[in-house]
């Protein structure tokens, strides 16, 4: 059997395709390579976009905005002083882009204008923080990313 350029190119392409397919199958079947979506029920959450836009606009129109600061004890979410803190309801969602297993939510239950997220709940790195809150039937939404 005589080898020529045509057969060599076909063999090289076939070997390259086999090499690539081997790694595709390896990544898809191995649980070490977790290919999870950004959030569960992504398409269901996407339908809520218009409501989120209005809530973000409500939050931006406030004279005093929600502030999230790092302290030695953890993260502190400061709510506006113009509202009665006992009537503020909602939740604070913490999203870790690198690991979905670290995501968690905290219900807003205030005894003052500040909400503390303890340091022991937070692993060092980038956190996406969403504060979805409501005051007297009007919804507000604040989003921020913090490196802790």
Coordinates of C-alpha atoms in Angstrom, one line a residue, residues 5-147:
X5 CA -0.7 13.3 0.6
X6 CA -4.4 12.6 0.3
X7 CA -4.4 9.6 2.5
X8 CA -2.1 11.3 5.0
X9 CA -4.5 14.3 5.3
X10 CA -7.5 12.1 5.8
X11 CA -5.7 10.0 8.5
X12 CA -4.6 13.2 10.2
X13 CA -8.1 14.7 10.2
X14 CA -9.6 11.4 11.5
X15 CA -7.1 11.2 14.3
X16 CA -7.7 14.8 15.3
X17 CA -11.5 14.3 15.3
X18 CA -11.1 11.2 17.5
X19 CA -8.9 13.2 19.9
X20 CA -11.4 16.0 20.2
X21 CA -14.4 13.6 20.6
X22 CA -12.5 11.7 23.3
X23 CA -12.3 14.9 25.4
X24 CA -15.9 15.9 24.7
X25 CA -17.1 12.5 26.0
X26 CA -14.8 12.6 28.9
X27 CA -16.0 16.0 30.1
X28 CA -19.7 15.1 29.6
X29 CA -19.5 11.8 31.5
X30 CA -17.1 12.8 34.4
X31 CA -18.8 14.3 37.4
X32 CA -15.6 16.2 38.2
X33 CA -16.4 18.6 35.4
X34 CA -19.7 20.0 36.6
X35 CA -21.5 21.8 33.8
X36 CA -24.4 23.3 35.7
X37 CA -26.5 26.2 34.5
X38 CA -26.1 29.6 36.1
X39 CA -29.3 29.3 38.0
X40 CA -32.0 26.6 38.3
X41 CA -35.2 27.4 36.3
X42 CA -33.4 30.0 34.1
X43 CA -36.2 30.4 31.7
X44 CA -38.8 30.8 34.4
X45 CA -36.7 33.6 35.9
X46 CA -36.2 35.3 32.5
X47 CA -40.0 36.0 32.3
X48 CA -39.7 38.2 35.4
X49 CA -37.4 40.7 33.7
X50 CA -39.9 43.5 33.3
X51 CA -40.9 43.4 37.0
X52 CA -37.2 43.5 37.9
X53 CA -36.6 46.5 35.7
X54 CA -39.4 48.4 37.5
X55 CA -38.1 47.3 40.9
X56 CA -34.6 48.5 40.0
X57 CA -35.9 51.8 38.9
X58 CA -37.8 52.2 42.2
X59 CA -34.6 51.5 44.1
X60 CA -32.6 54.0 41.9
X61 CA -35.3 56.8 42.5
X62 CA -34.7 56.7 46.3
X63 CA -33.0 59.6 47.9
X64 CA -31.0 57.3 50.2
X65 CA -30.1 54.0 48.6
X66 CA -29.4 50.5 50.0
X67 CA -25.7 50.2 50.8
X68 CA -23.8 47.0 51.2
X69 CA -20.5 47.3 53.1
X70 CA -17.8 44.9 54.3
X71 CA -17.0 44.8 57.9
X72 CA -14.9 42.6 60.2
X73 CA -18.1 40.7 61.2
X74 CA -19.3 40.1 57.6
X75 CA -21.4 42.1 55.1
X76 CA -23.8 44.7 56.3
X77 CA -26.9 45.7 54.3
X78 CA -28.0 49.3 55.3
X79 CA -31.6 50.2 54.4
X80 CA -32.8 53.8 53.9
X81 CA -33.7 55.7 57.1
X82 CA -36.7 57.3 55.5
X83 CA -38.7 54.0 55.8
X84 CA -40.0 52.2 59.0
X85 CA -37.6 49.2 59.2
X86 CA -40.3 47.0 60.8
X87 CA -42.4 47.2 57.5
X88 CA -39.5 46.1 55.2
X89 CA -39.9 42.6 53.9
X90 CA -38.0 40.5 51.4
X91 CA -34.9 38.5 51.0
X92 CA -31.1 38.8 50.3
X93 CA -29.8 36.3 47.8
X94 CA -26.1 35.6 47.7
X95 CA -24.8 34.1 44.5
X96 CA -21.4 32.6 44.0
X97 CA -20.5 32.5 40.3
X98 CA -17.8 29.9 40.7
X99 CA -19.8 27.4 42.8
X100 CA -23.6 27.0 42.9
X101 CA -23.4 25.0 46.1
X102 CA -22.3 28.1 48.0
X103 CA -25.4 30.1 47.0
X104 CA -27.9 30.9 49.8
X105 CA -30.7 33.3 50.7
X106 CA -31.5 35.2 53.9
X107 CA -35.0 36.5 54.7
X108 CA -35.1 40.2 55.7
X109 CA -36.1 40.4 59.3
X110 CA -34.9 43.7 60.8
X111 CA -34.6 45.0 64.3
X112 CA -32.7 48.1 63.1
X113 CA -31.9 49.6 59.7
X114 CA -29.0 47.2 59.2
X115 CA -28.9 43.5 58.3
X116 CA -25.7 41.6 59.1
X117 CA -24.7 38.6 56.9
X118 CA -22.2 36.8 59.2
X119 CA -18.6 36.2 58.0
X120 CA -18.8 32.5 58.7
X121 CA -21.4 32.1 55.9
X122 CA -19.1 33.7 53.3
X123 CA -16.1 32.1 51.5
X124 CA -13.5 34.5 50.1
X125 CA -14.1 35.5 46.5
X126 CA -16.6 37.2 44.3
X127 CA -20.2 37.3 45.4
X128 CA -23.3 38.6 43.6
X129 CA -25.7 40.1 46.1
X130 CA -29.4 40.7 45.2
X131 CA -31.6 42.5 47.8
X132 CA -35.2 42.1 46.8
X133 CA -37.4 44.0 49.2
X134 CA -40.8 45.5 49.6
X135 CA -42.2 48.4 51.5
X136 CA -45.9 49.1 51.7
X137 CA -46.7 47.2 48.5
X138 CA -43.9 48.8 46.4
X139 CA -41.0 46.5 45.4
X140 CA -37.4 47.4 45.2
X141 CA -34.4 45.5 43.8
X142 CA -30.7 46.2 44.4
X143 CA -27.9 44.2 42.8
X144 CA -24.2 44.5 43.6
X145 CA -21.1 42.4 43.3
X146 CA -18.6 42.4 46.1
X147 CA -15.2 40.7 46.4

